[in-house]
Amino acid sequence: DIELEAVHQAMNPSKGPGQSMKSEKRKINGPLYCSKAGSRLRSTFEHFVTTFIAPHVYEQTGYRNIFFQAQPCLRFSPPAKLRIGRPHYDRMYHHQRGQINFWIPLTSAYGTNSLWIESEPEKEDFHPLELTYGQLARFYGNGCSHFTLPNSTPDTRPGSQ
């Protein structure tokens, strides 16, 4: 057993900070999406969306029907000297204009191991989402730029969006 914050140590000990871990992440994500555990993950995700997210969206917007991706997108931010990804708006990837992002770190998210966002479109007042296990953040990723920094902490931050 290994703590989630140290999952980077189990991925491939020969890969040092700053080296690409894309293939290592596939080793973790692949089985999650194509196994009995993946089926339980998708079922839990769907239950979470229908019992928590959908009522929240209805309360905030009045929309009863929502669309959501079929399975959660799991991302890892391991200790590294290079950032994973680049600052972006989800509209750059042709996401729907009305999309609302919900970000759920699976461990504490702080400083450089967190997701950085701006508070309003084009404001450029970037700040990290500092959350603990069990918390989530809602933001407008289609209009607000977001990114990760090189993770200078000793902890991997796995999260779901």
JSON list of C-alpha atoms in Angstrom, two decimals:
[
{"chain": "A", "resi": 1, "resn": "ASP", "atom": "CA", "xyz": [0.00, 0.00, 0.00]},
{"chain": "A", "resi": 2, "resn": "ILE", "atom": "CA", "xyz": [1.11, 3.51, -0.77]},
{"chain": "A", "resi": 3, "resn": "GLU", "atom": "CA", "xyz": [-0.30, 6.90, 0.17]},
{"chain": "A", "resi": 4, "resn": "LEU", "atom": "CA", "xyz": [-1.77, 8.83, -2.77]},
{"chain": "A", "resi": 5, "resn": "GLU", "atom": "CA", "xyz": [0.62, 11.72, -2.10]},
{"chain": "A", "resi": 6, "resn": "ALA", "atom": "CA", "xyz": [3.51, 9.34, -2.80]},
{"chain": "A", "resi": 7, "resn": "VAL", "atom": "CA", "xyz": [2.06, 7.59, -5.86]},
{"chain": "A", "resi": 8, "resn": "HIS", "atom": "CA", "xyz": [4.84, 9.08, -8.00]},
{"chain": "A", "resi": 9, "resn": "GLN", "atom": "CA", "xyz": [7.29, 6.81, -6.15]},
{"chain": "A", "resi": 10, "resn": "ALA", "atom": "CA", "xyz": [5.35, 3.74, -7.25]},
{"chain": "A", "resi": 11, "resn": "MET", "atom": "CA", "xyz": [5.02, 4.84, -10.86]},
{"chain": "A", "resi": 12, "resn": "ASN", "atom": "CA", "xyz": [8.63, 4.44, -11.93]},
{"chain": "A", "resi": 13, "resn": "PRO", "atom": "CA", "xyz": [11.44, 5.14, -9.48]},
{"chain": "A", "resi": 14, "resn": "SER", "atom": "CA", "xyz": [13.91, 5.68, -12.34]},
{"chain": "A", "resi": 15, "resn": "LYS", "atom": "CA", "xyz": [11.99, 8.74, -13.52]},
{"chain": "A", "resi": 16, "resn": "GLY", "atom": "CA", "xyz": [13.18, 11.78, -11.68]},
{"chain": "A", "resi": 17, "resn": "PRO", "atom": "CA", "xyz": [11.36, 15.07, -11.11]},
{"chain": "A", "resi": 18, "resn": "GLY", "atom": "CA", "xyz": [10.61, 16.89, -14.33]},
{"chain": "A", "resi": 19, "resn": "GLN", "atom": "CA", "xyz": [10.68, 13.83, -16.57]},
{"chain": "A", "resi": 20, "resn": "SER", "atom": "CA", "xyz": [7.58, 12.84, -18.52]},
{"chain": "A", "resi": 21, "resn": "MET", "atom": "CA", "xyz": [5.25, 10.56, -16.60]},
{"chain": "A", "resi": 22, "resn": "LYS", "atom": "CA", "xyz": [2.60, 10.23, -19.34]},
{"chain": "A", "resi": 23, "resn": "SER", "atom": "CA", "xyz": [3.18, 6.50, -19.85]},
{"chain": "A", "resi": 24, "resn": "GLU", "atom": "CA", "xyz": [3.24, 5.97, -16.10]},
{"chain": "A", "resi": 25, "resn": "LYS", "atom": "CA", "xyz": [-0.12, 7.76, -15.72]},
{"chain": "A", "resi": 26, "resn": "ARG", "atom": "CA", "xyz": [-1.56, 5.51, -18.43]},
{"chain": "A", "resi": 27, "resn": "LYS", "atom": "CA", "xyz": [-0.50, 2.49, -16.35]},
{"chain": "A", "resi": 28, "resn": "ILE", "atom": "CA", "xyz": [-2.65, 3.80, -13.49]},
{"chain": "A", "resi": 29, "resn": "ASN", "atom": "CA", "xyz": [-5.59, 5.19, -15.48]},
{"chain": "A", "resi": 30, "resn": "GLY", "atom": "CA", "xyz": [-5.84, 2.30, -17.97]},
{"chain": "A", "resi": 31, "resn": "PRO", "atom": "CA", "xyz": [-6.89, -0.34, -15.44]},
{"chain": "A", "resi": 32, "resn": "LEU", "atom": "CA", "xyz": [-9.28, 2.12, -13.79]},
{"chain": "A", "resi": 33, "resn": "TYR", "atom": "CA", "xyz": [-11.22, 2.51, -17.00]},
{"chain": "A", "resi": 34, "resn": "CYS", "atom": "CA", "xyz": [-11.13, -1.12, -18.17]},
{"chain": "A", "resi": 35, "resn": "SER", "atom": "CA", "xyz": [-11.78, -3.23, -15.08]},
{"chain": "A", "resi": 36, "resn": "LYS", "atom": "CA", "xyz": [-14.25, -4.07, -12.36]},
{"chain": "A", "resi": 37, "resn": "ALA", "atom": "CA", "xyz": [-12.69, -1.27, -10.29]},
{"chain": "A", "resi": 38, "resn": "GLY", "atom": "CA", "xyz": [-13.30, 1.09, -13.22]},
{"chain": "A", "resi": 39, "resn": "SER", "atom": "CA", "xyz": [-16.92, 0.03, -13.35]},
{"chain": "A", "resi": 40, "resn": "ARG", "atom": "CA", "xyz": [-17.27, 0.84, -9.64]},
{"chain": "A", "resi": 41, "resn": "LEU", "atom": "CA", "xyz": [-15.50, 4.18, -10.20]},
{"chain": "A", "resi": 42, "resn": "ARG", "atom": "CA", "xyz": [-17.92, 5.12, -12.99]},
{"chain": "A", "resi": 43, "resn": "SER", "atom": "CA", "xyz": [-20.91, 4.02, -10.91]},
{"chain": "A", "resi": 44, "resn": "THR", "atom": "CA", "xyz": [-19.71, 6.07, -7.92]},
{"chain": "A", "resi": 45, "resn": "PHE", "atom": "CA", "xyz": [-19.01, 9.03, -10.18]},
{"chain": "A", "resi": 46, "resn": "GLU", "atom": "CA", "xyz": [-22.49, 8.88, -11.73]},
{"chain": "A", "resi": 47, "resn": "HIS", "atom": "CA", "xyz": [-24.08, 8.63, -8.28]},
{"chain": "A", "resi": 48, "resn": "PHE", "atom": "CA", "xyz": [-22.08, 11.66, -7.11]},
{"chain": "A", "resi": 49, "resn": "VAL", "atom": "CA", "xyz": [-23.08, 13.70, -10.16]},
{"chain": "A", "resi": 50, "resn": "THR", "atom": "CA", "xyz": [-26.78, 12.83, -9.94]},
{"chain": "A", "resi": 51, "resn": "THR", "atom": "CA", "xyz": [-27.14, 13.22, -6.17]},
{"chain": "A", "resi": 52, "resn": "PHE", "atom": "CA", "xyz": [-24.85, 16.20, -5.55]},
{"chain": "A", "resi": 53, "resn": "ILE", "atom": "CA", "xyz": [-23.78, 18.05, -8.71]},
{"chain": "A", "resi": 54, "resn": "ALA", "atom": "CA", "xyz": [-27.12, 17.99, -10.59]},
{"chain": "A", "resi": 55, "resn": "PRO", "atom": "CA", "xyz": [-29.14, 19.37, -7.64]},
{"chain": "A", "resi": 56, "resn": "HIS", "atom": "CA", "xyz": [-26.46, 22.05, -7.12]},
{"chain": "A", "resi": 57, "resn": "VAL", "atom": "CA", "xyz": [-26.60, 23.06, -10.79]},
{"chain": "A", "resi": 58, "resn": "TYR", "atom": "CA", "xyz": [-30.41, 23.17, -10.66]},
{"chain": "A", "resi": 59, "resn": "GLU", "atom": "CA", "xyz": [-30.34, 25.33, -7.53]},
{"chain": "A", "resi": 60, "resn": "GLN", "atom": "CA", "xyz": [-27.85, 27.75, -9.13]},
{"chain": "A", "resi": 61, "resn": "THR", "atom": "CA", "xyz": [-29.22, 27.85, -12.69]},
{"chain": "A", "resi": 62, "resn": "GLY", "atom": "CA", "xyz": [-32.72, 26.39, -12.80]},
{"chain": "A", "resi": 63, "resn": "TYR", "atom": "CA", "xyz": [-31.61, 23.75, -15.33]},
{"chain": "A", "resi": 64, "resn": "ARG", "atom": "CA", "xyz": [-32.94, 20.29, -14.51]},
{"chain": "A", "resi": 65, "resn": "ASN", "atom": "CA", "xyz": [-31.12, 18.42, -17.28]},
{"chain": "A", "resi": 66, "resn": "ILE", "atom": "CA", "xyz": [-27.35, 18.35, -17.34]},
{"chain": "A", "resi": 67, "resn": "PHE", "atom": "CA", "xyz": [-24.80, 16.57, -19.46]},
{"chain": "A", "resi": 68, "resn": "PHE", "atom": "CA", "xyz": [-21.60, 15.22, -17.99]},
{"chain": "A", "resi": 69, "resn": "GLN", "atom": "CA", "xyz": [-18.69, 13.13, -19.20]},
{"chain": "A", "resi": 70, "resn": "ALA", "atom": "CA", "xyz": [-19.12, 9.39, -18.86]},
{"chain": "A", "resi": 71, "resn": "GLN", "atom": "CA", "xyz": [-16.19, 8.91, -16.52]},
{"chain": "A", "resi": 72, "resn": "PRO", "atom": "CA", "xyz": [-14.11, 11.20, -14.36]},
{"chain": "A", "resi": 73, "resn": "CYS", "atom": "CA", "xyz": [-10.88, 12.55, -15.76]},
{"chain": "A", "resi": 74, "resn": "LEU", "atom": "CA", "xyz": [-8.16, 11.59, -13.29]},
{"chain": "A", "resi": 75, "resn": "ARG", "atom": "CA", "xyz": [-5.04, 13.73, -13.38]},
{"chain": "A", "resi": 76, "resn": "PHE", "atom": "CA", "xyz": [-1.83, 13.55, -11.38]},
{"chain": "A", "resi": 77, "resn": "SER", "atom": "CA", "xyz": [0.48, 16.41, -10.50]},
{"chain": "A", "resi": 78, "resn": "PRO", "atom": "CA", "xyz": [3.70, 14.74, -9.30]},
{"chain": "A", "resi": 79, "resn": "PRO", "atom": "CA", "xyz": [6.72, 16.57, -7.91]},
{"chain": "A", "resi": 80, "resn": "ALA", "atom": "CA", "xyz": [8.46, 17.93, -11.01]},
{"chain": "A", "resi": 81, "resn": "LYS", "atom": "CA", "xyz": [10.60, 20.71, -12.41]},
{"chain": "A", "resi": 82, "resn": "LEU", "atom": "CA", "xyz": [8.34, 21.13, -15.44]},
{"chain": "A", "resi": 83, "resn": "ARG", "atom": "CA", "xyz": [4.65, 21.92, -15.57]},
{"chain": "A", "resi": 84, "resn": "ILE", "atom": "CA", "xyz": [2.17, 19.41, -16.92]},
{"chain": "A", "resi": 85, "resn": "GLY", "atom": "CA", "xyz": [0.13, 21.10, -19.63]},
{"chain": "A", "resi": 86, "resn": "ARG", "atom": "CA", "xyz": [-0.13, 24.80, -20.29]},
{"chain": "A", "resi": 87, "resn": "PRO", "atom": "CA", "xyz": [-2.41, 27.66, -19.31]},
{"chain": "A", "resi": 88, "resn": "HIS", "atom": "CA", "xyz": [-5.63, 27.24, -21.24]},
{"chain": "A", "resi": 89, "resn": "TYR", "atom": "CA", "xyz": [-9.34, 27.90, -21.53]},
{"chain": "A", "resi": 90, "resn": "ASP", "atom": "CA", "xyz": [-11.46, 24.82, -22.15]},
{"chain": "A", "resi": 91, "resn": "ARG", "atom": "CA", "xyz": [-12.99, 26.62, -25.17]},
{"chain": "A", "resi": 92, "resn": "MET", "atom": "CA", "xyz": [-9.58, 26.12, -26.84]},
{"chain": "A", "resi": 93, "resn": "TYR", "atom": "CA", "xyz": [-10.52, 22.43, -26.95]},
{"chain": "A", "resi": 94, "resn": "HIS", "atom": "CA", "xyz": [-14.04, 23.12, -28.28]},
{"chain": "A", "resi": 95, "resn": "HIS", "atom": "CA", "xyz": [-15.82, 22.48, -24.98]},
{"chain": "A", "resi": 96, "resn": "GLN", "atom": "CA", "xyz": [-19.39, 23.70, -24.67]},
{"chain": "A", "resi": 97, "resn": "ARG", "atom": "CA", "xyz": [-19.85, 27.38, -23.75]},
{"chain": "A", "resi": 98, "resn": "GLY", "atom": "CA", "xyz": [-22.12, 26.51, -20.81]},
{"chain": "A", "resi": 99, "resn": "GLN", "atom": "CA", "xyz": [-19.72, 23.98, -19.29]},
{"chain": "A", "resi": 100, "resn": "ILE", "atom": "CA", "xyz": [-19.12, 24.24, -15.54]},
{"chain": "A", "resi": 101, "resn": "ASN", "atom": "CA", "xyz": [-16.01, 22.60, -14.11]},
{"chain": "A", "resi": 102, "resn": "PHE", "atom": "CA", "xyz": [-15.99, 20.82, -10.76]},
{"chain": "A", "resi": 103, "resn": "TRP", "atom": "CA", "xyz": [-12.49, 19.99, -9.53]},
{"chain": "A", "resi": 104, "resn": "ILE", "atom": "CA", "xyz": [-12.00, 17.44, -6.77]},
{"chain": "A", "resi": 105, "resn": "PRO", "atom": "CA", "xyz": [-8.49, 16.83, -5.44]},
{"chain": "A", "resi": 106, "resn": "LEU", "atom": "CA", "xyz": [-8.12, 13.38, -3.91]},
{"chain": "A", "resi": 107, "resn": "THR", "atom": "CA", "xyz": [-5.52, 14.69, -1.42]},
{"chain": "A", "resi": 108, "resn": "SER", "atom": "CA", "xyz": [-4.79, 18.14, -0.04]},
{"chain": "A", "resi": 109, "resn": "ALA", "atom": "CA", "xyz": [-4.12, 20.67, -2.81]},
{"chain": "A", "resi": 110, "resn": "TYR", "atom": "CA", "xyz": [-1.89, 23.60, -1.95]},
{"chain": "A", "resi": 111, "resn": "GLY", "atom": "CA", "xyz": [0.68, 25.89, -3.49]},
{"chain": "A", "resi": 112, "resn": "THR", "atom": "CA", "xyz": [2.37, 24.53, -6.58]},
{"chain": "A", "resi": 113, "resn": "ASN", "atom": "CA", "xyz": [0.70, 21.10, -6.44]},
{"chain": "A", "resi": 114, "resn": "SER", "atom": "CA", "xyz": [-2.72, 22.65, -7.00]},
{"chain": "A", "resi": 115, "resn": "LEU", "atom": "CA", "xyz": [-4.73, 23.90, -9.96]},
{"chain": "A", "resi": 116, "resn": "TRP", "atom": "CA", "xyz": [-4.35, 27.63, -10.58]},
{"chain": "A", "resi": 117, "resn": "ILE", "atom": "CA", "xyz": [-7.30, 29.63, -11.92]},
{"chain": "A", "resi": 118, "resn": "GLU", "atom": "CA", "xyz": [-8.39, 33.21, -12.50]},
{"chain": "A", "resi": 119, "resn": "SER", "atom": "CA", "xyz": [-11.47, 34.44, -10.64]},
{"chain": "A", "resi": 120, "resn": "GLU", "atom": "CA", "xyz": [-13.18, 35.93, -13.72]},
{"chain": "A", "resi": 121, "resn": "PRO", "atom": "CA", "xyz": [-12.58, 35.67, -17.47]},
{"chain": "A", "resi": 122, "resn": "GLU", "atom": "CA", "xyz": [-9.57, 37.71, -18.64]},
{"chain": "A", "resi": 123, "resn": "LYS", "atom": "CA", "xyz": [-8.87, 39.02, -15.10]},
{"chain": "A", "resi": 124, "resn": "GLU", "atom": "CA", "xyz": [-5.49, 37.23, -14.84]},
{"chain": "A", "resi": 125, "resn": "ASP", "atom": "CA", "xyz": [-5.58, 37.25, -11.01]},
{"chain": "A", "resi": 126, "resn": "PHE", "atom": "CA", "xyz": [-4.35, 33.67, -10.79]},
{"chain": "A", "resi": 127, "resn": "HIS", "atom": "CA", "xyz": [-4.46, 31.83, -7.48]},
{"chain": "A", "resi": 128, "resn": "PRO", "atom": "CA", "xyz": [-4.20, 28.20, -6.41]},
{"chain": "A", "resi": 129, "resn": "LEU", "atom": "CA", "xyz": [-7.29, 26.28, -5.37]},
{"chain": "A", "resi": 130, "resn": "GLU", "atom": "CA", "xyz": [-6.29, 25.37, -1.82]},
{"chain": "A", "resi": 131, "resn": "LEU", "atom": "CA", "xyz": [-8.51, 22.47, -0.79]},
{"chain": "A", "resi": 132, "resn": "THR", "atom": "CA", "xyz": [-8.34, 19.51, 1.54]},
{"chain": "A", "resi": 133, "resn": "TYR", "atom": "CA", "xyz": [-9.58, 15.98, 0.98]},
{"chain": "A", "resi": 134, "resn": "GLY", "atom": "CA", "xyz": [-13.36, 16.01, 0.67]},
{"chain": "A", "resi": 135, "resn": "GLN", "atom": "CA", "xyz": [-13.66, 19.55, -0.71]},
{"chain": "A", "resi": 136, "resn": "LEU", "atom": "CA", "xyz": [-14.35, 20.56, -4.30]},
{"chain": "A", "resi": 137, "resn": "ALA", "atom": "CA", "xyz": [-14.20, 23.74, -6.35]},
{"chain": "A", "resi": 138, "resn": "ARG", "atom": "CA", "xyz": [-16.54, 24.94, -9.08]},
{"chain": "A", "resi": 139, "resn": "PHE", "atom": "CA", "xyz": [-15.22, 27.26, -11.78]},
{"chain": "A", "resi": 140, "resn": "TYR", "atom": "CA", "xyz": [-15.90, 28.37, -15.33]},
{"chain": "A", "resi": 141, "resn": "GLY", "atom": "CA", "xyz": [-13.04, 26.65, -17.14]},
{"chain": "A", "resi": 142, "resn": "ASN", "atom": "CA", "xyz": [-14.39, 27.57, -20.56]},
{"chain": "A", "resi": 143, "resn": "GLY", "atom": "CA", "xyz": [-13.91, 31.27, -19.86]},
{"chain": "A", "resi": 144, "resn": "CYS", "atom": "CA", "xyz": [-11.35, 31.34, -17.05]},
{"chain": "A", "resi": 145, "resn": "SER", "atom": "CA", "xyz": [-7.78, 30.36, -17.77]},
{"chain": "A", "resi": 146, "resn": "HIS", "atom": "CA", "xyz": [-6.39, 27.56, -15.60]},
{"chain": "A", "resi": 147, "resn": "PHE", "atom": "CA", "xyz": [-3.16, 25.60, -15.34]},
{"chain": "A", "resi": 148, "resn": "THR", "atom": "CA", "xyz": [-0.74, 23.83, -13.05]},
{"chain": "A", "resi": 149, "resn": "LEU", "atom": "CA", "xyz": [2.73, 25.00, -12.11]},
{"chain": "A", "resi": 150, "resn": "PRO", "atom": "CA", "xyz": [5.79, 22.79, -11.74]},
{"chain": "A", "resi": 151, "resn": "ASN", "atom": "CA", "xyz": [5.02, 20.94, -8.49]},
{"chain": "A", "resi": 152, "resn": "SER", "atom": "CA", "xyz": [7.81, 21.91, -6.10]},
{"chain": "A", "resi": 153, "resn": "THR", "atom": "CA", "xyz": [6.15, 20.14, -3.15]},
{"chain": "A", "resi": 154, "resn": "PRO", "atom": "CA", "xyz": [7.12, 16.60, -2.11]},
{"chain": "A", "resi": 155, "resn": "ASP", "atom": "CA", "xyz": [3.54, 15.42, -2.71]},
{"chain": "A", "resi": 156, "resn": "THR", "atom": "CA", "xyz": [1.73, 14.15, -5.78]},
{"chain": "A", "resi": 157, "resn": "ARG", "atom": "CA", "xyz": [-1.73, 15.64, -6.06]},
{"chain": "A", "resi": 158, "resn": "PRO", "atom": "CA", "xyz": [-4.20, 13.33, -7.78]},
{"chain": "A", "resi": 159, "resn": "GLY", "atom": "CA", "xyz": [-7.47, 14.93, -8.73]},
{"chain": "A", "resi": 160, "resn": "SER", "atom": "CA", "xyz": [-10.58, 14.54, -10.81]},
{"chain": "A", "resi": 161, "resn": "GLN", "atom": "CA", "xyz": [-12.34, 16.95, -13.09]}
]
